[in-house]
Coordinates of C-alpha atoms in Angstrom, one line a residue:
M1 CA 18.2 -4.5 -12.8
S2 CA 16.7 -7.8 -11.7
E3 CA 20.1 -9.3 -10.9
Y4 CA 20.9 -6.5 -8.4
R5 CA 20.1 -6.6 -4.7
M6 CA 17.4 -4.5 -2.9
N7 CA 19.8 -1.7 -1.8
T8 CA 21.1 -1.1 -5.3
K9 CA 17.6 -1.2 -6.8
C10 CA 16.4 1.5 -4.4
V11 CA 19.1 3.8 -5.7
Q12 CA 19.4 2.8 -9.3
A13 CA 16.3 1.1 -10.7
G14 CA 13.8 2.7 -13.0
Y15 CA 16.0 5.1 -14.8
T16 CA 19.3 4.8 -16.6
P17 CA 20.5 8.1 -18.2
G18 CA 22.2 8.0 -21.5
N19 CA 25.3 9.9 -22.5
G20 CA 25.0 13.5 -21.5
E21 CA 21.5 13.0 -20.0
P22 CA 20.4 14.2 -16.5
R23 CA 21.7 12.0 -13.7
Q24 CA 18.6 12.5 -11.7
I25 CA 15.1 11.6 -13.0
P26 CA 13.9 14.7 -14.9
I27 CA 10.6 16.3 -13.8
V28 CA 8.6 16.5 -17.1
Q29 CA 6.3 19.3 -16.0
S30 CA 4.2 19.3 -19.1
T31 CA 0.6 18.4 -19.7
T32 CA 1.0 17.5 -23.4
F33 CA 3.6 16.2 -25.9
K34 CA 4.3 17.4 -29.5
Y35 CA 4.4 15.1 -32.5
A36 CA 5.4 15.7 -36.1
T37 CA 2.4 14.0 -37.7
S38 CA -1.1 12.8 -36.9
E39 CA -0.1 9.3 -37.9
D40 CA 2.6 9.3 -35.1
M41 CA 0.0 10.3 -32.5
G42 CA -2.5 7.9 -33.9
K43 CA -0.2 5.0 -33.2
L44 CA -0.1 6.0 -29.5
F45 CA -3.9 6.1 -29.3
D46 CA -4.0 2.7 -30.9
L47 CA -1.5 1.3 -28.4
E48 CA 0.7 0.4 -31.3
A49 CA 3.7 2.5 -30.2
E50 CA 5.2 3.6 -26.9
G51 CA 5.2 7.3 -26.0
Y52 CA 3.2 10.1 -24.3
F53 CA 0.5 12.3 -25.4
Y54 CA -1.2 13.6 -22.3
T55 CA -0.1 13.5 -18.7
R56 CA -3.5 12.5 -17.4
L57 CA -2.7 9.0 -18.6
Q58 CA 1.1 8.8 -18.4
N59 CA 4.1 10.9 -17.8
P60 CA 7.8 10.0 -18.2
T61 CA 8.7 11.0 -14.7
N62 CA 5.9 8.9 -13.2
D63 CA 6.8 5.9 -15.4
H64 CA 10.5 5.9 -14.3
V65 CA 9.4 5.9 -10.6
A66 CA 6.8 3.3 -11.2
A67 CA 9.4 1.1 -12.9
K68 CA 11.6 1.4 -9.9
I69 CA 8.8 0.3 -7.5
A70 CA 8.0 -2.6 -9.8
E71 CA 11.6 -3.7 -9.7
L72 CA 11.6 -3.5 -5.9
E73 CA 8.5 -5.6 -5.6
G74 CA 9.6 -8.1 -8.3
G75 CA 6.8 -7.3 -10.6
T76 CA 6.6 -6.9 -14.4
A77 CA 4.7 -3.6 -14.6
G78 CA 3.7 -0.7 -12.4
M79 CA 1.9 2.6 -12.3
L80 CA 1.6 5.6 -10.0
T81 CA -1.7 7.1 -8.8
S82 CA -2.6 10.2 -6.9
S83 CA -3.0 8.4 -3.6
G84 CA -3.0 5.0 -1.9
Q85 CA -6.8 5.1 -1.9
A86 CA -6.7 5.6 -5.7
A87 CA -4.3 2.7 -6.1
N88 CA -6.6 0.3 -4.2
F89 CA -9.7 1.6 -6.0
F90 CA -8.1 1.3 -9.5
T91 CA -6.8 -2.2 -8.7
L92 CA -10.1 -3.5 -7.5
F93 CA -12.3 -1.8 -10.1
N94 CA -9.9 -2.9 -12.9
I95 CA -11.0 -6.4 -12.1
C96 CA -14.6 -5.9 -10.8
E97 CA -17.7 -4.5 -12.3
C98 CA -21.4 -4.3 -11.3
G99 CA -22.4 -7.7 -10.0
S100 CA -18.9 -8.7 -8.9
H101 CA -17.9 -9.9 -5.4
I102 CA -14.8 -9.3 -3.3
V103 CA -13.3 -11.4 -0.4
A104 CA -11.3 -9.1 1.9
S105 CA -9.6 -9.3 5.2
S106 CA -11.7 -7.4 7.8
S107 CA -8.5 -6.0 9.3
I108 CA -7.6 -3.2 6.8
Y109 CA -7.2 0.5 6.8
G110 CA -10.5 2.2 7.7
G111 CA -10.6 4.2 4.5
T112 CA -10.1 1.1 2.4
F113 CA -12.8 -0.7 4.4
N114 CA -15.2 2.1 3.6
L115 CA -14.2 2.2 0.0
I116 CA -15.0 -1.5 -0.5
S117 CA -18.0 -1.8 1.8
V118 CA -19.8 1.5 1.1
T119 CA -18.6 3.3 -2.1
M120 CA -18.1 0.2 -4.3
A121 CA -21.3 -1.2 -3.0
K122 CA -23.1 1.7 -4.6
M123 CA -21.5 0.5 -7.9
G124 CA -23.1 -2.9 -7.4
I125 CA -20.0 -4.7 -6.1
T126 CA -20.4 -6.7 -2.9
V127 CA -17.9 -7.9 -0.3
T128 CA -17.5 -10.6 2.3
F129 CA -15.1 -9.7 5.1
V130 CA -13.2 -12.4 6.8
S131 CA -10.9 -12.3 9.8
P132 CA -7.2 -12.5 9.0
D133 CA -7.1 -15.3 11.5
C134 CA -9.8 -17.3 9.9
S135 CA -9.2 -21.0 9.1
E136 CA -8.8 -22.1 5.5
E137 CA -12.3 -23.6 5.7
E138 CA -13.8 -20.3 6.8
L139 CA -11.8 -18.5 4.1
N140 CA -12.9 -20.8 1.3
A141 CA -16.6 -20.5 2.5
A142 CA -16.5 -16.8 1.8
F143 CA -16.1 -17.3 -2.0
Q144 CA -19.1 -17.0 -4.3
E145 CA -19.6 -17.7 -8.0
N146 CA -19.1 -14.1 -8.8
T147 CA -16.0 -13.5 -6.6
K148 CA -13.3 -11.8 -8.7
V149 CA -10.5 -10.9 -6.2
V150 CA -9.1 -11.3 -2.7
F151 CA -7.7 -8.3 -0.8
G152 CA -5.6 -7.8 2.3
E153 CA -2.9 -5.8 4.0
T154 CA 0.5 -7.2 4.8
I155 CA 0.5 -5.3 8.1
A156 CA -2.9 -3.7 8.7
N157 CA -3.2 0.0 9.5
P158 CA -3.8 0.6 12.4
A159 CA -4.6 -2.8 13.8
L160 CA -1.1 -4.2 13.1
T161 CA -2.5 -7.6 12.3
V162 CA -0.2 -9.6 9.9
L163 CA -1.7 -11.3 6.8
D164 CA -0.8 -15.0 6.2
I165 CA -0.1 -14.3 2.6
E166 CA 0.3 -17.9 1.5
K167 CA -3.0 -19.0 3.1
F168 CA -4.9 -16.2 1.3
A169 CA -3.0 -16.9 -2.0
R170 CA -3.9 -20.6 -1.8
A171 CA -7.6 -19.8 -1.4
A172 CA -7.6 -17.2 -4.1
H173 CA -5.9 -19.4 -6.7
A174 CA -8.0 -22.4 -5.8
H175 CA -11.0 -20.3 -6.8
G176 CA -9.3 -18.9 -9.9
V177 CA -8.9 -15.3 -8.7
P178 CA -5.9 -13.0 -8.0
L179 CA -4.7 -12.0 -4.5
V180 CA -4.1 -8.2 -4.0
V181 CA -1.9 -7.2 -1.1
D182 CA -1.5 -3.7 0.2
N183 CA 2.2 -3.6 1.2
T184 CA 2.4 -0.1 2.5
F185 CA 3.7 -0.7 6.0
P186 CA 6.6 -3.2 5.4
T187 CA 7.5 -1.9 2.0
P188 CA 9.4 -4.3 -0.3
V189 CA 12.5 -3.8 1.8
N190 CA 10.9 -5.9 4.6
C191 CA 8.4 -8.0 2.6
R192 CA 7.8 -8.9 -1.0
P193 CA 4.3 -10.4 -1.2
I194 CA 4.7 -11.6 -4.8
E195 CA 7.3 -14.1 -3.6
W196 CA 4.7 -15.5 -1.3
G197 CA 1.9 -15.8 -3.9
A198 CA 0.4 -12.4 -4.2
D199 CA -0.6 -11.4 -7.8
I200 CA -0.9 -7.6 -7.4
V201 CA 0.7 -5.3 -4.8
T202 CA -0.5 -1.8 -3.9
H203 CA 1.1 1.0 -1.9
S204 CA 0.2 4.3 -0.3
T205 CA 3.6 5.8 -1.3
T206 CA 2.7 8.7 1.0
K207 CA 4.0 6.6 3.9
Y208 CA 7.5 5.0 4.2
M209 CA 8.3 5.2 0.4
D210 CA 8.1 9.0 0.5
G211 CA 9.0 8.9 4.1
H212 CA 9.2 12.7 4.7
G213 CA 5.5 13.8 4.7
A214 CA 6.1 15.7 1.5
A215 CA 4.0 14.1 -1.3
V216 CA 0.7 12.1 -1.3
G217 CA 0.7 9.2 -3.8
G218 CA 0.0 5.6 -4.5
A219 CA 1.4 2.8 -6.6
I220 CA 0.2 -0.5 -8.2
V221 CA 2.5 -3.3 -9.2
D222 CA 1.5 -6.4 -11.2
S223 CA 3.4 -9.6 -10.7
G224 CA 2.7 -10.6 -14.3
K225 CA 1.9 -14.2 -13.1
F226 CA -1.9 -14.4 -13.0
D227 CA -3.2 -16.0 -16.2
W228 CA -6.3 -13.9 -17.1
M229 CA -7.1 -15.9 -20.2
A230 CA -7.2 -19.2 -18.2
H231 CA -10.2 -17.6 -16.4
A232 CA -11.5 -15.6 -19.3
D233 CA -15.2 -16.0 -18.3
K234 CA -14.5 -14.2 -15.0
Y235 CA -12.6 -11.3 -16.5
P236 CA -14.3 -10.1 -19.7
G237 CA -12.8 -6.6 -19.3
L238 CA -9.3 -8.1 -19.8
C239 CA -10.1 -11.1 -22.0
T240 CA -12.7 -9.7 -24.5
P241 CA -12.4 -6.8 -27.0
D242 CA -12.5 -3.3 -25.4
E243 CA -14.8 -1.4 -27.8
S244 CA -13.8 1.9 -26.1
Y245 CA -10.2 1.3 -27.2
H246 CA -10.4 0.1 -30.8
G247 CA -11.4 -3.5 -29.9
I248 CA -8.2 -4.4 -28.1
T249 CA -8.2 -7.5 -26.0
Y250 CA -5.6 -6.6 -23.3
A251 CA -4.8 -10.2 -22.2
E252 CA -4.1 -11.2 -25.8
K253 CA -2.2 -8.2 -26.9
F254 CA -0.1 -7.5 -23.8
G255 CA 0.0 -11.0 -22.2
K256 CA 0.1 -11.8 -18.5
E257 CA 3.0 -9.4 -17.9
G258 CA 1.4 -6.2 -19.2
A259 CA -2.4 -6.7 -19.6
F260 CA -3.5 -5.5 -16.1
I261 CA -1.5 -2.3 -15.9
T262 CA -2.2 -1.4 -19.6
K263 CA -6.0 -1.7 -19.0
C264 CA -5.7 0.2 -15.8
T265 CA -4.0 3.0 -17.6
A266 CA -6.0 3.0 -20.9
Q267 CA -9.4 2.7 -19.1
L268 CA -9.3 3.9 -15.5
M269 CA -6.6 6.6 -15.6
R270 CA -8.2 7.8 -18.9
D271 CA -11.6 8.1 -17.3
F272 CA -10.9 9.0 -13.6
G273 CA -7.6 10.9 -14.1
S274 CA -6.1 10.1 -10.6
I275 CA -2.6 10.8 -11.8
Q276 CA 0.3 11.5 -9.5
S277 CA 1.9 14.9 -10.3
P278 CA 5.4 14.6 -11.8
Q279 CA 6.7 16.9 -9.0
N280 CA 5.3 14.4 -6.4
A281 CA 6.8 11.5 -8.3
F282 CA 10.2 13.2 -8.2
L283 CA 9.9 13.7 -4.4
L284 CA 8.8 10.1 -4.1
N285 CA 11.9 8.9 -5.9
L286 CA 14.1 10.8 -3.5
G287 CA 12.5 8.9 -0.7
L288 CA 12.9 5.6 -2.5
E289 CA 16.7 6.2 -2.8
S290 CA 17.0 6.0 1.0
L291 CA 14.2 3.5 1.7
H292 CA 16.7 0.6 2.3
V293 CA 18.6 2.7 4.8
R294 CA 15.5 4.1 6.6
M295 CA 13.4 1.0 7.1
P296 CA 15.9 -0.8 9.5
R297 CA 16.0 2.3 11.7
H298 CA 12.2 2.5 11.8
V299 CA 12.0 -1.1 12.8
E300 CA 14.8 -0.7 15.4
N301 CA 13.0 2.2 17.0
G302 CA 9.6 0.5 16.9
Q303 CA 11.0 -2.6 18.6
A304 CA 12.8 -0.6 21.3
V305 CA 9.7 1.5 22.0
A306 CA 7.5 -1.6 22.1
E307 CA 9.8 -3.3 24.5
F308 CA 10.0 -0.3 26.7
L309 CA 6.2 0.2 26.8
Q310 CA 5.6 -3.4 27.7
K311 CA 7.4 -2.9 31.0
Q312 CA 5.5 0.2 32.1
P313 CA 2.8 0.0 34.8
Q314 CA 0.7 2.7 33.1
V315 CA 0.3 0.5 30.0
K316 CA -2.4 -2.1 29.8
Y317 CA -1.0 -3.8 26.7
V318 CA 1.3 -3.2 23.7
N319 CA 0.5 -4.3 20.1
Y320 CA 3.6 -4.8 18.0
P321 CA 4.2 -7.9 15.8
G322 CA 7.9 -7.9 16.7
L323 CA 7.2 -8.8 20.3
P324 CA 7.4 -12.4 21.3
G325 CA 4.0 -13.4 22.6
N326 CA 2.2 -11.1 20.2
P327 CA -0.5 -13.2 18.3
Y328 CA 1.2 -12.4 15.0
Y329 CA 4.8 -12.9 16.1
E330 CA 5.3 -16.2 14.3
V331 CA 3.6 -15.2 11.0
A332 CA 5.5 -11.9 11.1
Q333 CA 8.8 -13.8 11.6
K334 CA 7.9 -15.9 8.6
Y335 CA 7.1 -13.1 6.1
M336 CA 9.2 -10.3 7.7
P337 CA 12.3 -11.8 9.5
N338 CA 14.0 -8.4 9.4
G339 CA 11.0 -6.7 11.0
G340 CA 7.9 -5.0 9.6
C341 CA 7.5 -1.3 10.4
G342 CA 7.9 1.3 13.1
V343 CA 4.2 1.7 14.1
V344 CA 3.3 0.6 17.7
S345 CA -0.1 0.8 19.4
F346 CA -0.8 0.5 23.1
E347 CA -3.6 1.1 25.6
L348 CA -3.2 3.1 28.7
E349 CA -4.7 2.3 32.1
G350 CA -7.0 5.1 32.9
G351 CA -8.7 5.3 29.5
R352 CA -9.5 8.7 27.9
T353 CA -8.4 10.8 30.8
A354 CA -4.9 9.2 30.9
A355 CA -4.6 9.3 27.1
E356 CA -5.5 13.0 27.0
K357 CA -2.9 13.8 29.7
F358 CA -0.3 11.7 28.0
M359 CA -0.8 13.4 24.7
K360 CA -0.5 16.8 26.2
E361 CA 2.9 16.0 27.8
L362 CA 4.6 14.8 24.6
K363 CA 7.5 17.0 23.6
L364 CA 9.3 15.2 20.8
A365 CA 6.5 13.1 19.2
A366 CA 4.2 15.3 17.2
I367 CA 0.4 14.9 17.3
E368 CA -0.6 14.1 13.7
T369 CA -2.9 11.8 11.8
H370 CA 0.1 10.8 9.7
V371 CA 2.2 7.6 10.1
A372 CA 5.4 6.2 8.6
D373 CA 7.4 9.4 8.5
A374 CA 11.0 10.4 9.3
R375 CA 9.6 12.3 12.3
T376 CA 7.8 10.4 15.1
C377 CA 4.1 11.1 15.3
C378 CA 1.5 10.1 17.8
L379 CA -2.3 9.8 17.8
N380 CA -5.1 9.1 20.3
P381 CA -8.0 8.0 17.9
A382 CA -10.7 8.5 20.5
T383 CA -10.0 12.2 20.6
S384 CA -9.3 12.7 16.9
T385 CA -10.2 10.3 14.0
H386 CA -12.8 8.4 16.1
R387 CA -14.0 11.4 18.1
Q388 CA -17.7 11.0 17.3
M389 CA -17.9 7.5 18.7
T390 CA -19.3 6.6 22.1
E391 CA -17.2 4.5 24.6
E392 CA -19.1 1.4 23.6
Q393 CA -18.6 2.1 19.9
L394 CA -14.9 2.6 20.4
I395 CA -14.5 -0.7 22.1
A396 CA -16.5 -2.5 19.4
A397 CA -14.2 -0.9 16.8
G398 CA -11.1 -2.1 18.6
V399 CA -9.9 1.4 19.4
P400 CA -10.7 1.9 23.2
S401 CA -10.4 5.4 24.5
G402 CA -7.1 4.8 26.1
L403 CA -5.5 3.6 22.8
I404 CA -2.4 5.4 21.5
R405 CA -0.7 4.9 18.2
V406 CA 2.9 6.0 17.8
S407 CA 4.8 5.9 14.5
C408 CA 8.5 5.8 15.4
G409 CA 10.6 8.0 13.1
L410 CA 14.3 8.2 12.6
E411 CA 15.3 9.9 15.8
D412 CA 17.5 8.3 18.4
K413 CA 15.6 5.6 20.1
E414 CA 16.8 6.7 23.6
D415 CA 15.3 10.2 23.0
L416 CA 12.0 8.6 21.9
I417 CA 11.9 6.4 25.0
A418 CA 12.7 9.4 27.2
D419 CA 9.9 11.4 25.7
L420 CA 7.4 8.6 26.2
A421 CA 8.7 8.0 29.7
Q422 CA 8.2 11.6 30.9
A423 CA 4.7 11.7 29.4
L424 CA 3.8 8.4 31.1
A425 CA 5.1 9.8 34.4
A426 CA 2.8 12.8 34.2
I427 CA -0.3 10.6 34.1

């Protein structure tokens, strides 16, 4: 499918039915798979043959959908996980071990920030966070002898900062480590980080890829470009025999194109079991088939809402990378000339009181913790996800009490603007 364009890949990639086979990807709702002989199954356990023996590791439905996402991102291999958090954890832990160090953008999803800074720290893995706006000198200064990976988000959730992918890729490669980019918000329709130097791409497929609030999931895609054996001393897990899997050296047996995902499946999925259910993978694929149609509408609505809000006297400021004058406008134009996503944040004059009144008056936009859905949803972090923080702590965290985040869905933009207008008028 590599010769086809994005729109065709969204619909067709990952699965090609044979004569008389199901047109839609089948849901293989089975935990186990039958074989005629022990020798046949033994070849699977030795990674000498392709096939399935237990859905905790792999499932045909999941593999078809993962292959589609890998095609969309321009990678060589992919896998699905139970959530976006699982995808980021598997990706980082597949490279790191006790004693390793991570360089990460400080502007990332709060759950991922906590995963890296708290949970993985308990595993003996340390991190240095850098501003996405840091200079190349500051970025290079963050690396240590034991640095194994660099991590960032294309468009950060919910800060909406935009990562300079080439800058972070240059630094990572100069220090002999891969760059991992979470591409959840733009999706490959609007940005393909691998084309700009990223080595591994992750997704919370729960968001735009599914697009309908139906199925939690995650995905990992390997570019197949990072040469693990050229840095074998840094990556013994990939470049030395795995005694827990018959002494296989993944980078030798599966090469650059397959080593990372094979190890991630054979080790981490085997041991942690964060598999996406086949039913969820099926729902995800339905979302992927319309991703190329939906993303332009999300961007159109986000742009229109941002431009409207920018003119309202009740609004202190609007944060949206598609607005000229936004600090990330130029870098967003470079990496995402067709737009990024439909998520807009803005702060109201009047702080918490104004925000609470505004939220109560919304009629069309639903109050949810979710984003990147077909339906518009809205959130005031100070009264929900950040409810336990003081006013001072909220300001320090970059989420003042008057901050509103709106994820623009697929409705008519004039209806969205009218809903926001009447809620603003009630303040």
